[in-house]
Coordinates of N, CA and C in Angstrom, one line a residue:
X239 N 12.5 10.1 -45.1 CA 11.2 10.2 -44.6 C 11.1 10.9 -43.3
X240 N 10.4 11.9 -42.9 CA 9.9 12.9 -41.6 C 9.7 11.7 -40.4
X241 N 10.4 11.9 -39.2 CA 10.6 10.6 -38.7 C 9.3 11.0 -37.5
X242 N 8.2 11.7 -37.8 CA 7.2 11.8 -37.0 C 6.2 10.7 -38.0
X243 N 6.4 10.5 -39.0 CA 5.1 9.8 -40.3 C 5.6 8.6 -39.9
X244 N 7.3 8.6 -40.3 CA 7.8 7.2 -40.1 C 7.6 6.6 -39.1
X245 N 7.0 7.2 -38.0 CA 7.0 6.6 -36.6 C 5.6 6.4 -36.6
X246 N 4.2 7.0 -37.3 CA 3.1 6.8 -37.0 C 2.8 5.8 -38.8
X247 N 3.3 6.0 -40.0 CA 3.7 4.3 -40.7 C 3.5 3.2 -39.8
X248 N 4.7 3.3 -39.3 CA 4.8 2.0 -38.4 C 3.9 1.2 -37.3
X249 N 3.4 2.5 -36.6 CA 2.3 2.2 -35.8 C 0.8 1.9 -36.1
X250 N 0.4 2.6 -37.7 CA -0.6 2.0 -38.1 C -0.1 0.5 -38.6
X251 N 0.7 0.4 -39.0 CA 0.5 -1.2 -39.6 C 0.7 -2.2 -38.5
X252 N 1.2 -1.5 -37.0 CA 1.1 -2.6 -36.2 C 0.0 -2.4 -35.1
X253 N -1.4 -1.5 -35.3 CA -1.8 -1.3 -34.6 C -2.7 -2.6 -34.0
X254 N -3.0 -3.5 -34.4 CA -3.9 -4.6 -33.8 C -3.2 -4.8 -33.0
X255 N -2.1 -5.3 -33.1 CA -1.1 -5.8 -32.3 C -0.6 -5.3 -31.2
X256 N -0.2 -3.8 -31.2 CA 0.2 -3.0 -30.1 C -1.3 -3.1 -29.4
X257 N -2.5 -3.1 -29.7 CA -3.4 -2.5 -29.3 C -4.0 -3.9 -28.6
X258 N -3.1 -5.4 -28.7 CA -3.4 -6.1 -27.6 C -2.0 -6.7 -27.4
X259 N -1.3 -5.6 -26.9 CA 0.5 -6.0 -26.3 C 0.4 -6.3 -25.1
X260 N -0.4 -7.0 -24.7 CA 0.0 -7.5 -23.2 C 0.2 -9.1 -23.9
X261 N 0.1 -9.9 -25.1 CA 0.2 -10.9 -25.3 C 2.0 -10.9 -26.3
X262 N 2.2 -10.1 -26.2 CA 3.8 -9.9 -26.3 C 4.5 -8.5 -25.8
X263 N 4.2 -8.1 -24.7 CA 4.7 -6.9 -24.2 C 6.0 -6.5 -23.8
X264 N 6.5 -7.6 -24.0 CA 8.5 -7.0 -23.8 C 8.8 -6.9 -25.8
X265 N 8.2 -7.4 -25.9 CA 8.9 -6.8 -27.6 C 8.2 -5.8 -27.6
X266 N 6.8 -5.4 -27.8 CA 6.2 -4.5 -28.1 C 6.5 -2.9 -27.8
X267 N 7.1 -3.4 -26.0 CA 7.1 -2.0 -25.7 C 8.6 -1.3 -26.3
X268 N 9.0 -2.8 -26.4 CA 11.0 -2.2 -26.8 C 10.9 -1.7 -28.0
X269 N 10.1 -2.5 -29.0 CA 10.0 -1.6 -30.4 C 9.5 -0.2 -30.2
X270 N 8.3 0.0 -29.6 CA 7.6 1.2 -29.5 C 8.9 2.5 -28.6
X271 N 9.6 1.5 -27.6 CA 10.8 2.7 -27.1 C 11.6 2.9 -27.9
X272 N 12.3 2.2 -28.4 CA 13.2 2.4 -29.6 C 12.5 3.6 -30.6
X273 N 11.8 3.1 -30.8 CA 11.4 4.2 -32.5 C 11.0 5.3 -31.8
X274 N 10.2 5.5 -30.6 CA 10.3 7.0 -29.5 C 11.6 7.8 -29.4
X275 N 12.5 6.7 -29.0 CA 14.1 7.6 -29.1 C 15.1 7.9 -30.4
X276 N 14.3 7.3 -31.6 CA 14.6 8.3 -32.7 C 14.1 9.7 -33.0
X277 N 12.6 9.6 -32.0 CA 12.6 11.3 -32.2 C 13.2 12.2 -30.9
X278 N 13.1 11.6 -29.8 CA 13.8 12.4 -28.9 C 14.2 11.1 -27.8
X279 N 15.1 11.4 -27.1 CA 15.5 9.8 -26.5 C 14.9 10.1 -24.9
X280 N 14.2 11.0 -24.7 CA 13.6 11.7 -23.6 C 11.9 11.0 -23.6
X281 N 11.3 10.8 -24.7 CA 10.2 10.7 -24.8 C 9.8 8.8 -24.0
X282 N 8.4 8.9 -23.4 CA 8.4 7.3 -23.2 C 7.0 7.4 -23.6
X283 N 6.1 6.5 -23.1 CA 4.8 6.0 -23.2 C 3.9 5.5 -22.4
X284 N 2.7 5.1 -22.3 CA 1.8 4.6 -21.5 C 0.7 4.4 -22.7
X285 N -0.3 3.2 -22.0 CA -1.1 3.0 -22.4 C -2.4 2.9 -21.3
X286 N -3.8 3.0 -21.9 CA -4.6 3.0 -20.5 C -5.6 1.9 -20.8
X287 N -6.3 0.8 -20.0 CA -6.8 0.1 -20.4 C -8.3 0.0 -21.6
X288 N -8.4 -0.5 -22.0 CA -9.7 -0.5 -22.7 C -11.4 -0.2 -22.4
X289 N -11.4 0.8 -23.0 CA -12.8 1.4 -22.6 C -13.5 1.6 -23.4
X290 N -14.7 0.6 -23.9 CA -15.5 0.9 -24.9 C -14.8 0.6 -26.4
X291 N -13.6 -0.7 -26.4 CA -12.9 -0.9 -27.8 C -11.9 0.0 -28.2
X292 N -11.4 1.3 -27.4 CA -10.8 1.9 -27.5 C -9.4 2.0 -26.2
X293 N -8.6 2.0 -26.4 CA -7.5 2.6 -25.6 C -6.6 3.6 -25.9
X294 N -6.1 4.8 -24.4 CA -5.6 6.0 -24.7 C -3.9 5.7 -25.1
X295 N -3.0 6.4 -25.8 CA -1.7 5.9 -26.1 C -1.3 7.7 -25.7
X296 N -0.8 7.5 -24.6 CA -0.3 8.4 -24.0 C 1.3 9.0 -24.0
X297 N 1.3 9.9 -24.9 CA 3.3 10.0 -24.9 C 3.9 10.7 -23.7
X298 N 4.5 10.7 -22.9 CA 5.2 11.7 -22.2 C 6.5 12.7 -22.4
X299 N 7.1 12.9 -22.2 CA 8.3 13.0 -22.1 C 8.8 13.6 -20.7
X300 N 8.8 12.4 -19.7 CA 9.2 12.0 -18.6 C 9.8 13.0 -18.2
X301 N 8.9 14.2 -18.0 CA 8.4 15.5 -17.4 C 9.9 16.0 -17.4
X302 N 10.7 16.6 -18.8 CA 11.8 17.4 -19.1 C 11.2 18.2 -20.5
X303 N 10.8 19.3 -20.0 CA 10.6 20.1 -20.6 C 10.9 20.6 -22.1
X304 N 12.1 20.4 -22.3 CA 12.8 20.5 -23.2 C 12.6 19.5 -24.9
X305 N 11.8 18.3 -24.0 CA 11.2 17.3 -24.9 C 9.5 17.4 -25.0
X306 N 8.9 18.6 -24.4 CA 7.6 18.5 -25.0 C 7.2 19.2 -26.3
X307 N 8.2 19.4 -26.9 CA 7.8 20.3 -28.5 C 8.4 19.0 -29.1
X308 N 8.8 17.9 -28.9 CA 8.6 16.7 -29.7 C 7.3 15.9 -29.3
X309 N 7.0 15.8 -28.1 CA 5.8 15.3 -28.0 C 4.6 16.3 -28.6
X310 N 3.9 17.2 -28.4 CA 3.1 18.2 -29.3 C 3.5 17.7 -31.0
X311 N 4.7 17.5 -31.1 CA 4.6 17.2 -32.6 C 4.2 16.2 -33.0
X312 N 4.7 14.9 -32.1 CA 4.4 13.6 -32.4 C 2.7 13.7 -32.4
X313 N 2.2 13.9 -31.6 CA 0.7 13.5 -30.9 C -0.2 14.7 -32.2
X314 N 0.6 15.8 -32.7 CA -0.1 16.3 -33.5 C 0.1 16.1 -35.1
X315 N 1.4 15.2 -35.2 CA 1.2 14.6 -36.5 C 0.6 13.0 -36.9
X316 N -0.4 12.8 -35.7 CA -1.2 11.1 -35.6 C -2.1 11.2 -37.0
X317 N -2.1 10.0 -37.0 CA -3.6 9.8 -38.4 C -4.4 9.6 -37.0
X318 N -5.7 9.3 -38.3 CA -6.9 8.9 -37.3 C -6.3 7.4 -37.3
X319 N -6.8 6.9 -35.9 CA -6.5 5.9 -35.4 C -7.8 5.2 -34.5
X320 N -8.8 4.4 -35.4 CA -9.8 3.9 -34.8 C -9.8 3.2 -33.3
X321 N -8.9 2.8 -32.9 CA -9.3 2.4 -31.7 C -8.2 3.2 -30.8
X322 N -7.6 4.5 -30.8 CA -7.1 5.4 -30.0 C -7.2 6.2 -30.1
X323 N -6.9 6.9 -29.0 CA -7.0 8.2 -28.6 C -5.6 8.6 -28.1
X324 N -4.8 9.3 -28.9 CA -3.2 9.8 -28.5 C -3.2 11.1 -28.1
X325 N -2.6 11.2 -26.8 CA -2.8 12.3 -25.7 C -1.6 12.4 -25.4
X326 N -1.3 14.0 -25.4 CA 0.0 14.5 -25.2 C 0.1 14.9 -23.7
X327 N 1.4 14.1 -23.3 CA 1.6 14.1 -21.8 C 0.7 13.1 -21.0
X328 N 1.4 13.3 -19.7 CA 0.6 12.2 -19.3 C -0.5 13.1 -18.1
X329 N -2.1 13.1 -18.3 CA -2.7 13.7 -17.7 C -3.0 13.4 -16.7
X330 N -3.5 14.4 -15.6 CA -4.0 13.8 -14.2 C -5.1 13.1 -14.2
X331 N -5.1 12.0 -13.2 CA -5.7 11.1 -13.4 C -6.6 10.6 -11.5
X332 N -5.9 11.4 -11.0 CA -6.5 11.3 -9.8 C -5.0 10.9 -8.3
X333 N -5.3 10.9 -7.0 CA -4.6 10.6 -6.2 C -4.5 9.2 -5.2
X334 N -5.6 8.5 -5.4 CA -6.2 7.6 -4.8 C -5.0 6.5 -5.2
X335 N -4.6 5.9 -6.0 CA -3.5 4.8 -6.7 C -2.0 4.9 -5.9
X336 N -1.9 3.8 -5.5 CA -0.6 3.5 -5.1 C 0.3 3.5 -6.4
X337 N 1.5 3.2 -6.1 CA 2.3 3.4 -7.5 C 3.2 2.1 -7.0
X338 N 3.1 1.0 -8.0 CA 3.8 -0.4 -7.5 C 4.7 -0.5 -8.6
X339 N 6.2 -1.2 -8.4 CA 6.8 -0.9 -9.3 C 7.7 -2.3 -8.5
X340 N 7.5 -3.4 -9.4 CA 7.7 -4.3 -8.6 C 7.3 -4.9 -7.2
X341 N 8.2 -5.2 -6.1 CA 7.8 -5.3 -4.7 C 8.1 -4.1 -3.8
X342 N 7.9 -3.2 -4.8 CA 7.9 -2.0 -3.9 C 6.6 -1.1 -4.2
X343 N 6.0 -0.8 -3.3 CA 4.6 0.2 -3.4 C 5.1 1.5 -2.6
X344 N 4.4 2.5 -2.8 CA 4.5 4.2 -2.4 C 2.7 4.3 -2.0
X345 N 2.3 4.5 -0.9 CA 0.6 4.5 -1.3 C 1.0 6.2 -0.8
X346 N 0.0 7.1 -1.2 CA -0.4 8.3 -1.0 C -0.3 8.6 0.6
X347 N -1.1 7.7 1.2 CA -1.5 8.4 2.2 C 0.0 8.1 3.4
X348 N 0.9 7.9 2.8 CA 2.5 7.7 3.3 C 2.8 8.9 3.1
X349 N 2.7 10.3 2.4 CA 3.4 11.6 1.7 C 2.4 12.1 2.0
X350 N 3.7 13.2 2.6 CA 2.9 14.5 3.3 C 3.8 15.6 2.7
X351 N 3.7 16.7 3.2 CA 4.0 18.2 2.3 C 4.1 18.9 3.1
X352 N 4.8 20.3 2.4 CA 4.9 21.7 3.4 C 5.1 22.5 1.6
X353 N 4.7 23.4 1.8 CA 5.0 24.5 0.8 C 5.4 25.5 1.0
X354 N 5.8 26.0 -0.5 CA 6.0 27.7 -0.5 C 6.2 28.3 -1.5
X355 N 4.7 29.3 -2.0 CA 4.0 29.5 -2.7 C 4.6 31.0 -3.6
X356 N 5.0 31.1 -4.8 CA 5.2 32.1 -5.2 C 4.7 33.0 -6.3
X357 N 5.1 33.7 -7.4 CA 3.9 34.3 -8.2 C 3.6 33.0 -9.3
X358 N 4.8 32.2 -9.7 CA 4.4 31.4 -10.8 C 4.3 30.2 -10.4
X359 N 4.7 29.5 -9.7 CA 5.2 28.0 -9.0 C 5.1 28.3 -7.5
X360 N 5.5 26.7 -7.0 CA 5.1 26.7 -6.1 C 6.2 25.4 -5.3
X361 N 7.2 25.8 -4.7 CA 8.1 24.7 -4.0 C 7.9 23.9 -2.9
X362 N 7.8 22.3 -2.8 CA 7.7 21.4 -2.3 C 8.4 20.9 -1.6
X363 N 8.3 20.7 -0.1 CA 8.8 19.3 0.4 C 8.1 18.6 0.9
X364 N 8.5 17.6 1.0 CA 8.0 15.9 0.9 C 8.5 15.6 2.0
X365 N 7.3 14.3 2.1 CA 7.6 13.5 3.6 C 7.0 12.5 3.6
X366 N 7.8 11.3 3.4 CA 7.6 10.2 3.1 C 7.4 9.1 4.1
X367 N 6.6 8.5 5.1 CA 7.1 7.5 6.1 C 7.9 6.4 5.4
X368 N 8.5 5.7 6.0 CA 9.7 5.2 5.8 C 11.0 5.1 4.4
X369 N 10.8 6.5 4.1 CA 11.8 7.0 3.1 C 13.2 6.5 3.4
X370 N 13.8 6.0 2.4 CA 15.8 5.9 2.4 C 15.7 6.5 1.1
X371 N 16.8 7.4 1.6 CA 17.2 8.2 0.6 C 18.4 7.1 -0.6
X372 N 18.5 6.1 0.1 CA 19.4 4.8 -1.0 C 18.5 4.3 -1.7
X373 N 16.9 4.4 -1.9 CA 16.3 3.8 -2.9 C 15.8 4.8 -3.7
X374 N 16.1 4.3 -4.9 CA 15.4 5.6 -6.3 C 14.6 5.4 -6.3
X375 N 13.7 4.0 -5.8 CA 12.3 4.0 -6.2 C 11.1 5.0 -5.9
X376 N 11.8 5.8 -4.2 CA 10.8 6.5 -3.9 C 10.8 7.9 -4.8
X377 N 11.7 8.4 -5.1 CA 12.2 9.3 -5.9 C 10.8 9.0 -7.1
X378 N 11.4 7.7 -7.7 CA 10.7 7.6 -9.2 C 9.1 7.5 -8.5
X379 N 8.5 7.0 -7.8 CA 7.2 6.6 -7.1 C 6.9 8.3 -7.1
X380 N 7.3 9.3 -6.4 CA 6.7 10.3 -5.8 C 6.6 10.9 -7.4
X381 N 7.2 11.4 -7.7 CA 7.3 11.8 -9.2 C 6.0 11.0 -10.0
X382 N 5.9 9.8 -10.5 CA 4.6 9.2 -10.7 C 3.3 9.6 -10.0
X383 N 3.6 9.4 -8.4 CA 2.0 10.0 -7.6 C 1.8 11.6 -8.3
X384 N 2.9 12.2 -8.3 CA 2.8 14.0 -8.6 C 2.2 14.0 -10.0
X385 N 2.8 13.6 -11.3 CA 2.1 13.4 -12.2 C 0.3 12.8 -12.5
X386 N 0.0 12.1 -11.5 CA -1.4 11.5 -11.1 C -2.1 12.5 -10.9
X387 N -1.5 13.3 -9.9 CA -2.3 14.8 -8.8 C -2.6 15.7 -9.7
X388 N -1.5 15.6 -10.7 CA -1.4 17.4 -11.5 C -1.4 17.3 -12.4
X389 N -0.5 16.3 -13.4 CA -0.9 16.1 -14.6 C 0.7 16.4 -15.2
X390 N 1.3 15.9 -16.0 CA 2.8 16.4 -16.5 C 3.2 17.6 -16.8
X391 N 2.7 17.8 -17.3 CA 2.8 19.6 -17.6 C 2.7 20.8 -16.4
X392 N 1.3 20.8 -15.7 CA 1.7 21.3 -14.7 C 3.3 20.6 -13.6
X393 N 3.4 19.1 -13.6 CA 4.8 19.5 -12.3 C 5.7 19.7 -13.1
X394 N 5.9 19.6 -14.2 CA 7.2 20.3 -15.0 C 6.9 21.6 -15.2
X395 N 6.2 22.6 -15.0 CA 5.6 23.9 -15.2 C 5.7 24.6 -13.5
X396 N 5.2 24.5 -13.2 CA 4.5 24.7 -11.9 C 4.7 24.8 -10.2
X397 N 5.5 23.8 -11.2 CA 6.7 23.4 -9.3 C 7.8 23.8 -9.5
X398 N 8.7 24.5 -8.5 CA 9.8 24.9 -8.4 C 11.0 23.9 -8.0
X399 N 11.3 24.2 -7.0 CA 11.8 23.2 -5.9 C 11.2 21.7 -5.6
X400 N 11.9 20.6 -5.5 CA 11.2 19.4 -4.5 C 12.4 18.9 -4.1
X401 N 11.9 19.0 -3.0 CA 12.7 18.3 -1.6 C 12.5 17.1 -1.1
X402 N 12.5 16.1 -0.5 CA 11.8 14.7 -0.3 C 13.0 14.6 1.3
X403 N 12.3 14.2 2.2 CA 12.5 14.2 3.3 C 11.8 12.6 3.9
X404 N 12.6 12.1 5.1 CA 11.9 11.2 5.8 C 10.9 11.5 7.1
X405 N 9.4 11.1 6.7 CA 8.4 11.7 7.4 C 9.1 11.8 9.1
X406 N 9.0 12.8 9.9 CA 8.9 13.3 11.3 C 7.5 13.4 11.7
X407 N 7.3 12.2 13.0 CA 5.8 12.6 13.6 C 5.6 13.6 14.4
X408 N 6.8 14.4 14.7 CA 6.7 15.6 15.8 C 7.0 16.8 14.7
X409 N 6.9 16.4 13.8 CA 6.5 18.2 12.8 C 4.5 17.6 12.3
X410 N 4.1 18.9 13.0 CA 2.6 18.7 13.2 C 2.4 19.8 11.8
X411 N 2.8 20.6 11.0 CA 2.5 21.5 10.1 C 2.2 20.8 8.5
X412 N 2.6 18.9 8.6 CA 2.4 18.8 6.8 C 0.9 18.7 6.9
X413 N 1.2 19.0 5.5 CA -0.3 18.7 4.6 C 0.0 17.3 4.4
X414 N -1.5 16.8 4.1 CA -1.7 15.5 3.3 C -1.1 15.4 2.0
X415 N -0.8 14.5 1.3 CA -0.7 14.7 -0.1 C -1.7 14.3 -1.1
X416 N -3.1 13.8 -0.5 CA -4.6 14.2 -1.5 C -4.7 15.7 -1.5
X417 N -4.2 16.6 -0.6 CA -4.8 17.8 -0.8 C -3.6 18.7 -1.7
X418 N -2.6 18.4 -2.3 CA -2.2 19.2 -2.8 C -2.8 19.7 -4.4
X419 N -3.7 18.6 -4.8 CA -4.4 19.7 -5.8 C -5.3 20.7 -5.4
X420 N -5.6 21.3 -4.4 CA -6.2 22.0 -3.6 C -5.0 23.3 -3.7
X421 N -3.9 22.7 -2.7 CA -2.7 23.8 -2.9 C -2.4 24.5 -3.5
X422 N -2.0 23.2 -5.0 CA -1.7 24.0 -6.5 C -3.0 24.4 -7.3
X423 N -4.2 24.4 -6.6 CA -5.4 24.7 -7.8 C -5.1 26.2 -8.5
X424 N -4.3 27.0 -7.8 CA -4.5 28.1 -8.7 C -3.0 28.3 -9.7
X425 N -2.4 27.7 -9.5 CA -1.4 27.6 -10.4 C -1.5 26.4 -12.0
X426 N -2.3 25.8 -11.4 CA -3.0 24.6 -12.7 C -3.7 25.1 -13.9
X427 N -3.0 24.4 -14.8 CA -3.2 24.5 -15.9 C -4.5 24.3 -16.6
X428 N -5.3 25.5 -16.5 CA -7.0 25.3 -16.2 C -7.6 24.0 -17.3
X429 N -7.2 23.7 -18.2 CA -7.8 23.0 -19.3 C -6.9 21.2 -19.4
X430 N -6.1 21.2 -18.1 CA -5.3 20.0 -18.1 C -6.4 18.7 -17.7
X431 N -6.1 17.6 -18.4 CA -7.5 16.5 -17.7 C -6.8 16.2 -16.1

């Protein structure tokens, strides 16, 4: 069996259930990652809360390029699915959100920038107040805020370079990092949410 059908089989017969997994969400999501890494082991997920009876089921593929012609496939071989909406990649969603990941939070207004702008993309560095380069969290955190700002596709598209630095208060040249969809607006992907 086509392991795009086999994987949406599965999901209609467990949709009530996935579609209230916060009442068993360590199996749920392990099933749902598992049968993602039968089609590409690159691919993950998200869900967005309920709006109107409906929630979005958002695939990514944890912005490596090479895995979005399995996501476009998966999200374009869905049934209809009454209470979802399946969205390829993970879309921008705004800058305002801290990114908590445990007892560790990244808020926005900690990351600041410097650029440098070319015909297709556009290279980044970062400046984080109290950045250690021994924790991956900020790594994974800044990557999450960037995806928020731009949307998956654009920073796997779009950006060249990223550098991540520990903020200096005597470099007066960064940008904020609400304003980088401003920066990259003309390199964005006009039709991305």
């Amino acid at each position: 069996m086509d392991i795009y059908i086999n994987f949406w089989d599965w999901f209609l017969n467990n949709s009530d259930e996935i579609f209230e997994f916060e009442r068993n969400k360590k199996v749920i999501f392990k099933n749902i990652s598992q049968r993602l890494a039968i089609i590409n082991k690159d691919l993950t997920f998200l869900f967005s809360p309920t709006v109107e009876g409906k929630r979005r089921f958002i695939i990514s593929a944890n912005g490596i390029k090479s895995a979005f012609k399995f996501v476009y496939k998966l999200v374009d071989s869905a049934p209809y699915l009454p209470k979802w909406e399946v969205v390829a990649l993970k879309p921008r969603i705004g800058i305002s959100k801290p990114i908590k990941m445990g007892d560790f939070i990244l808020y926005p207004e900690n990351v600041f920038f410097t650029h440098e702008k070319f015909i297709d993309y556009v290279d980044l560095d970062f400046y984080i107040k109290s950045y250690d380069k021994n924790n991956k969290k900020y790594h994974t955190a800044l990557f999450c805020l960037l995806d928020n700002a731009l949307g998956e596709y654009n920073v796997a598209t779009k950006i060249g370079s990223i550098k991540i630095n520990r903020f200096d208060f005597r470099k007066v040249d960064f940008n904020e990092f609400k304003s980088l969809p401003i920066v990259m607006q003309d390199y964005l992907l006009k039709d991305s949410n």
